[in-house]
CSV table of C-alpha atoms in Angstrom, one decimal:
chain,number,residue,atom,x,y,z
F,21,MET,CA,27.7,39.1,-47.9
F,22,ALA,CA,27.4,42.2,-50.2
F,23,GLY,CA,25.6,45.1,-48.6
F,24,ARG,CA,25.6,43.7,-45.1
F,25,SER,CA,26.5,45.9,-42.2
F,26,GLY,CA,26.7,45.7,-38.4
F,27,SER,CA,24.2,47.1,-35.9
F,28,LYS,CA,25.6,50.6,-36.1
F,29,LYS,CA,22.9,53.2,-35.7
F,30,GLY,CA,22.4,55.9,-38.2
F,31,GLY,CA,21.5,59.5,-37.2
F,32,GLY,CA,18.1,61.1,-37.5
F,33,LEU,CA,15.9,58.8,-35.5
F,34,GLY,CA,14.1,60.1,-32.4
F,35,ARG,CA,13.6,58.4,-29.1
F,36,GLY,CA,10.5,56.6,-30.3
F,37,LEU,CA,12.4,54.8,-33.0
F,38,ASP,CA,15.7,54.5,-31.2
F,39,ILE,CA,14.2,52.4,-28.5
F,40,LEU,CA,13.8,49.6,-31.0
F,41,PHE,CA,17.5,49.4,-31.6
F,42,GLU,CA,18.5,48.8,-28.0
F,43,ASP,CA,20.3,45.6,-27.5
F,44,SER,CA,19.9,44.7,-31.2
F,45,MET,CA,22.1,41.8,-32.4
F,46,ILE,CA,22.8,40.4,-35.9
F,47,ASN,CA,20.8,37.3,-36.8
F,48,ASP,CA,22.2,35.7,-40.0
F,49,GLU,CA,19.5,33.0,-40.2
F,50,VAL,CA,16.1,34.4,-40.8
F,51,SER,CA,13.1,32.8,-42.5
F,52,VAL,CA,9.7,34.1,-43.4
F,53,GLU,CA,8.2,31.7,-40.8
F,54,ASN,CA,10.0,33.6,-38.1
F,55,LYS,CA,7.3,36.2,-37.9
F,56,GLY,CA,6.9,36.9,-34.2
F,57,GLU,CA,8.1,40.0,-32.2
F,58,ASN,CA,11.9,40.1,-32.8
F,59,ASN,CA,14.0,43.2,-32.1
F,60,SER,CA,17.2,41.6,-33.3
F,61,ILE,CA,18.6,42.6,-36.7
F,62,ASN,CA,17.8,40.1,-39.5
F,63,PHE,CA,18.8,40.1,-43.1
F,64,ILE,CA,15.7,39.7,-45.3
F,65,SER,CA,15.4,39.4,-49.1
F,66,VAL,CA,14.3,42.7,-50.7
F,67,SER,CA,11.7,40.7,-52.7
F,68,ASP,CA,10.1,39.6,-49.4
F,69,ILE,CA,9.5,43.2,-48.4
F,70,PHE,CA,6.8,45.6,-49.7
F,71,PRO,CA,6.0,49.3,-49.0
F,72,ASN,CA,4.0,50.6,-46.1
F,73,SER,CA,0.3,50.8,-47.0
F,74,ALA,CA,0.0,53.8,-44.6
F,75,GLN,CA,3.1,55.6,-46.0
F,76,PRO,CA,2.3,59.3,-45.8
F,77,ARG,CA,5.1,60.2,-48.2
F,78,LYS,CA,3.9,60.0,-51.8
F,79,ARG,CA,6.9,61.5,-53.7
F,80,PHE,CA,10.4,60.2,-53.7
F,81,ASP,CA,13.2,62.3,-55.3
F,82,GLU,CA,14.9,60.1,-57.8
F,83,ALA,CA,18.2,62.0,-57.7
F,84,LYS,CA,18.3,61.7,-53.9
F,85,LEU,CA,17.5,58.0,-54.1
F,86,LYS,CA,20.4,57.5,-56.6
F,87,ALA,CA,22.8,59.3,-54.2
F,88,LEU,CA,21.6,57.1,-51.4
F,89,ALA,CA,22.0,54.0,-53.6
F,90,ASP,CA,25.6,55.0,-54.4
F,91,SER,CA,26.3,55.4,-50.7
F,92,ILE,CA,24.8,52.0,-49.9
F,93,LYS,CA,27.0,50.4,-52.6
F,94,GLU,CA,30.0,51.7,-50.9
F,95,HIS,CA,29.1,51.5,-47.2
F,96,GLY,CA,26.1,49.1,-47.0
F,97,VAL,CA,22.9,49.9,-45.2
F,98,LEU,CA,24.0,51.4,-41.9
F,99,GLN,CA,20.5,51.8,-40.4
F,100,PRO,CA,18.1,48.8,-40.3
F,101,ILE,CA,14.7,48.9,-41.9
F,102,ILE,CA,11.8,48.4,-39.5
F,103,VAL,CA,9.3,45.9,-40.8
F,104,ARG,CA,6.3,44.0,-39.5
F,105,PRO,CA,5.1,40.5,-40.6
F,106,HIS,CA,2.3,40.4,-43.1
F,107,ALA,CA,1.2,37.0,-44.4
F,108,SER,CA,4.3,35.4,-45.9
F,109,ARG,CA,6.1,38.7,-46.4
F,110,TYR,CA,7.1,41.8,-44.5
F,111,GLU,CA,5.6,45.3,-44.7
F,112,ILE,CA,7.9,48.3,-44.2
F,113,VAL,CA,7.1,50.4,-41.1
F,114,ALA,CA,10.0,52.8,-41.4
F,115,GLY,CA,12.8,53.0,-44.0
F,116,GLU,CA,11.1,52.8,-47.4
F,117,ARG,CA,13.8,55.2,-48.9
F,118,ARG,CA,16.6,52.8,-47.8
F,119,TRP,CA,14.7,49.8,-49.2
F,120,ARG,CA,14.1,51.5,-52.5
F,121,ALA,CA,17.8,52.7,-52.7
F,122,SER,CA,19.0,49.2,-51.7
F,123,LYS,CA,17.0,47.7,-54.6
F,124,MET,CA,18.5,50.4,-56.9
F,125,ALA,CA,22.0,49.5,-55.6
F,126,GLY,CA,21.4,45.8,-56.5
F,127,LEU,CA,21.3,44.4,-53.0
F,128,GLU,CA,19.6,41.0,-52.6
F,129,GLU,CA,18.8,41.5,-48.9
F,130,VAL,CA,18.8,44.2,-46.3
F,131,PRO,CA,19.2,44.5,-42.5
F,132,CYS,CA,15.8,44.7,-40.8
F,133,ILE,CA,14.2,44.8,-37.4
F,134,VAL,CA,11.0,42.7,-37.3
F,135,HIS,CA,8.3,43.9,-34.9
F,136,ASP,CA,4.6,43.2,-34.6
F,137,PHE,CA,3.1,46.6,-34.9
F,138,THR,CA,-0.7,47.3,-34.9
F,139,ASP,CA,-2.2,49.2,-37.8
F,140,ARG,CA,-2.3,52.3,-35.7
F,141,GLU,CA,1.3,51.9,-34.5
F,142,ASN,CA,2.4,51.3,-38.1
F,143,MET,CA,0.9,54.5,-39.3
F,144,LEU,CA,2.2,56.6,-36.5
F,145,MET,CA,5.8,55.1,-36.9
F,146,ALA,CA,5.7,55.9,-40.6
F,147,LEU,CA,4.5,59.4,-40.0
F,148,ILE,CA,6.9,60.2,-37.1
F,149,GLU,CA,10.0,58.9,-39.0
F,150,ASN,CA,9.2,61.1,-42.0
F,151,MET,CA,8.5,64.1,-39.8
F,152,GLN,CA,11.8,63.7,-37.9
F,153,ARG,CA,13.6,63.7,-41.2
F,154,GLU,CA,11.5,66.5,-42.5
F,155,ASP,CA,10.8,64.3,-45.6
F,156,LEU,CA,7.1,65.2,-46.0
F,157,ASN,CA,5.9,68.1,-48.0
F,158,PRO,CA,3.2,70.3,-46.2
F,159,VAL,CA,0.3,68.6,-48.0
F,160,GLU,CA,1.5,65.1,-47.2
F,161,GLU,CA,1.9,66.1,-43.6
F,162,ALA,CA,-1.6,67.6,-43.5
F,163,ASN,CA,-3.1,64.5,-45.0
F,164,ALA,CA,-1.3,62.3,-42.4
F,165,PHE,CA,-2.8,64.4,-39.6
F,166,HIS,CA,-6.2,64.2,-41.2
F,167,GLU,CA,-5.9,60.4,-41.4
F,168,MET,CA,-4.9,60.2,-37.7
F,169,MET,CA,-8.0,62.1,-36.8
F,170,ASN,CA,-10.4,60.3,-39.1
F,171,MET,CA,-9.2,56.7,-38.9
F,172,TYR,CA,-8.1,56.6,-35.3
F,173,GLY,CA,-10.3,59.3,-33.7
F,174,LEU,CA,-7.4,61.4,-32.4
F,175,THR,CA,-8.1,65.0,-31.4
F,176,HIS,CA,-5.8,67.9,-32.5
F,177,GLU,CA,-4.4,67.9,-29.0
F,178,GLU,CA,-3.6,64.2,-29.1
F,179,ILE,CA,-2.0,64.5,-32.5
F,180,SER,CA,0.0,67.4,-31.1
F,181,LYS,CA,1.4,65.3,-28.3
F,182,THR,CA,2.0,62.3,-30.5
F,183,VAL,CA,4.1,64.1,-33.2
F,184,GLY,CA,5.7,66.8,-31.0
F,185,ARG,CA,4.1,69.8,-32.7
F,186,SER,CA,1.9,72.5,-31.2
F,187,ARG,CA,-1.9,72.3,-31.5
F,188,PRO,CA,-2.0,75.5,-33.6
F,189,TYR,CA,0.6,73.9,-35.9
F,190,ILE,CA,-1.7,70.9,-36.4
F,191,THR,CA,-4.8,73.1,-36.9
F,192,ASN,CA,-3.0,75.3,-39.4
F,193,SER,CA,-1.5,72.3,-41.2
F,194,MET,CA,-4.9,70.7,-41.8
F,195,ARG,CA,-6.3,74.0,-43.2
F,196,LEU,CA,-4.1,73.4,-46.2
F,197,LEU,CA,-6.4,70.6,-47.3
F,198,LYS,CA,-9.1,73.2,-47.9
F,199,LEU,CA,-7.0,74.9,-50.6
F,200,PRO,CA,-8.0,74.2,-54.2
F,201,GLN,CA,-6.5,71.0,-55.6
F,202,GLU,CA,-4.3,72.9,-58.1
F,203,VAL,CA,-2.7,74.9,-55.2
F,204,GLN,CA,-2.1,71.7,-53.3
F,205,GLU,CA,-0.4,70.2,-56.3
F,206,LEU,CA,1.9,73.2,-56.6
F,207,ILE,CA,2.8,72.7,-52.9
F,208,SER,CA,3.4,69.0,-53.3
F,209,GLU,CA,5.7,69.7,-56.4
F,210,GLY,CA,7.7,72.2,-54.3
F,211,LYS,CA,6.7,75.2,-56.4
F,212,LEU,CA,5.1,76.8,-53.4
F,213,SER,CA,6.6,76.5,-49.9
F,214,GLY,CA,4.9,75.8,-46.6
F,215,GLY,CA,5.0,79.5,-45.8
F,216,HIS,CA,3.2,80.3,-49.1
F,217,ALA,CA,0.6,77.6,-48.3
F,218,ARG,CA,-0.2,79.0,-44.9
F,219,ALA,CA,-0.5,82.5,-46.2
F,220,LEU,CA,-2.9,81.3,-49.0
F,221,ALA,CA,-4.9,79.3,-46.5
F,222,GLY,CA,-5.8,82.6,-44.8
F,223,VAL,CA,-7.4,84.0,-47.9
F,224,GLY,CA,-11.1,83.5,-47.8
F,225,ASP,CA,-11.9,83.3,-51.6
F,226,THR,CA,-11.0,80.2,-53.6
F,227,ASP,CA,-10.6,82.1,-56.9
F,228,GLU,CA,-8.3,84.6,-55.1
F,229,GLN,CA,-6.2,81.7,-53.7
F,230,LEU,CA,-5.7,80.3,-57.2
F,231,ARG,CA,-4.8,83.7,-58.6
F,232,LEU,CA,-2.3,84.4,-55.9
F,233,ALA,CA,-0.8,80.9,-56.1
F,234,ARG,CA,-0.3,81.1,-59.9
F,235,LEU,CA,1.2,84.6,-59.5
F,236,CYS,CA,3.7,83.4,-56.9
F,237,VAL,CA,4.9,80.7,-59.2
F,238,GLU,CA,5.0,82.9,-62.2
F,239,LYS,CA,6.7,85.8,-60.5
F,240,LYS,CA,8.7,83.7,-58.0
F,241,LEU,CA,7.3,85.8,-55.1
F,242,SER,CA,8.7,85.2,-51.6
F,243,VAL,CA,6.4,84.5,-48.7
F,244,ARG,CA,6.9,88.0,-47.4
F,245,GLN,CA,5.9,89.5,-50.8
F,246,LEU,CA,2.8,87.3,-50.8
F,247,GLU,CA,1.8,88.2,-47.3
F,248,LYS,CA,2.2,91.9,-48.1
F,249,MET,CA,0.1,91.5,-51.2
F,250,ILE,CA,-2.7,89.7,-49.2
F,251,SER,CA,-2.5,92.5,-46.5
F,252,ASN,CA,-2.9,95.2,-49.2
F,253,ASN,CA,-5.8,93.4,-50.7
F,254,GLU,CA,-7.5,93.2,-47.3
F,255,SER,CA,-6.9,96.9,-46.7
F,256,ARG,CA,-8.6,97.8,-50.0
F,257,SER,CA,-11.5,95.5,-49.1
F,258,ALA,CA,-11.8,97.2,-45.7
F,259,LYS,CA,-11.9,100.7,-47.4
F,260,LYS,CA,-14.7,99.5,-49.7
F,261,GLY,CA,-16.6,98.2,-46.6
F,262,ARG,CA,-16.7,101.7,-45.1
F,263,THR,CA,-19.4,102.7,-47.6
F,264,ARG,CA,-21.6,99.7,-46.8
F,265,ASP,CA,-24.7,99.4,-44.7
F,266,PRO,CA,-24.0,100.8,-41.1
F,267,GLU,CA,-25.9,97.9,-39.6
F,268,ILE,CA,-23.5,95.4,-41.3
F,269,LYS,CA,-20.5,97.5,-40.0
F,270,ALA,CA,-22.0,97.5,-36.5
F,271,ALA,CA,-22.4,93.7,-36.6
F,272,GLU,CA,-18.8,93.3,-37.7
F,273,GLU,CA,-17.6,95.4,-34.8
F,274,ARG,CA,-19.7,93.5,-32.3
F,275,LEU,CA,-18.5,90.1,-33.5
F,276,THR,CA,-14.9,91.3,-33.6
F,277,LYS,CA,-15.1,92.1,-29.9
F,278,ILE,CA,-16.7,88.8,-29.1
F,279,VAL,CA,-14.2,86.5,-30.9
F,280,GLY,CA,-11.0,88.6,-30.5
F,281,GLY,CA,-10.2,88.6,-34.2
F,282,ARG,CA,-11.2,90.9,-37.0
F,283,VAL,CA,-14.6,89.8,-38.4
F,284,SER,CA,-15.9,90.8,-41.9
F,285,LEU,CA,-19.3,90.2,-43.4
F,286,PRO,CA,-19.1,90.3,-47.2
F,287,SER,CA,-22.9,90.0,-47.3
F,288,SER,CA,-26.2,91.8,-47.5
F,289,LYS,CA,-28.9,91.8,-44.8
F,290,LYS,CA,-30.6,88.7,-46.4
F,291,LYS,CA,-27.6,86.4,-46.9
F,292,GLY,CA,-23.9,86.2,-46.8
F,293,LYS,CA,-21.0,84.7,-44.8
F,294,ILE,CA,-18.9,85.5,-41.8
F,295,GLU,CA,-15.1,85.7,-42.1
F,296,ILE,CA,-12.8,85.7,-39.1
F,297,HIS,CA,-9.3,87.0,-39.7
F,298,PHE,CA,-6.2,86.2,-37.6
F,299,SER,CA,-2.5,87.1,-37.8
F,300,SER,CA,-0.8,84.3,-35.9
F,301,PRO,CA,-1.3,80.7,-34.8
F,302,GLU,CA,-1.6,82.0,-31.2
F,303,GLN,CA,-4.5,84.3,-32.1
F,304,LEU,CA,-6.2,81.5,-34.0
F,305,ASP,CA,-5.9,79.3,-30.9
F,306,SER,CA,-7.4,82.1,-28.8
F,307,ILE,CA,-10.3,82.5,-31.2
F,308,ILE,CA,-11.1,78.8,-31.2
F,309,LYS,CA,-11.2,78.8,-27.4
F,310,LYS,CA,-13.6,81.7,-27.3
F,311,LEU,CA,-15.9,80.1,-29.8
F,312,SER,CA,-15.8,76.8,-27.8
F,313,GLU,CA,-16.8,78.7,-24.7
F,314,ILE,CA,-19.7,80.3,-26.5
F,315,SER,CA,-20.9,76.9,-27.8
F,316,GLU,CA,-20.9,75.5,-24.3
F,317,ASP,CA,-23.0,78.3,-22.8
């Protein structure tokens, strides 16, 4: 049958997904009624499959899909799509790119592994698959972490262990969601890299974030050039601060010693805000720990 393949494993899957392929066998006869837990490989009609509702990936490169479709036409689908039963159809858990490319290639059915995943497992599998392939842009990744925390109550530490990233990485990633929407869109479109995004997230002023983001796109600035620009701006701000109220300066110095990161108070005696600066994920982690200790006292 056109497009069929054996149970050959493709590359790129981690241990969490590979375990589902152990002892897999081709099963030529599959019906929608066969919806129980079933780790054998089944061929299912592409029309009986629909995308993952928890898919963290929102953008699919059409050129890359076309290239994958051409490969599938010649070699078939070498890596089964993982699905879970849903009513009379099947929801994709992992492998939406392969499903889309298979439809583009004109296949009527694709090899699948059917497994009864919970909603939480479904979301985690979709996220981990995309992360292992580095398919998510920084904003999609940050949104996925945010969903794991909000929908399933996972802490940053638990998310860290689940996806194999450091806790500072998770914290820094989620900071991107505080960037202006326009900046997030530039990141999603690939006009700004993850390095640009992390540097901009450290800028305290929203208008300045927008200005710098637009400048990066217009001038095609590298991450290093952006970081240098931000550093120079902070230096100029620090020089201006030397002429400010000595009591404000004293408060900044005291807070800096307490939290272990440079603190600035762009404020008057009556009102203002506190800004804590850090130069690395490790320093941020240290600051968070100190603030946590203070709150527990």
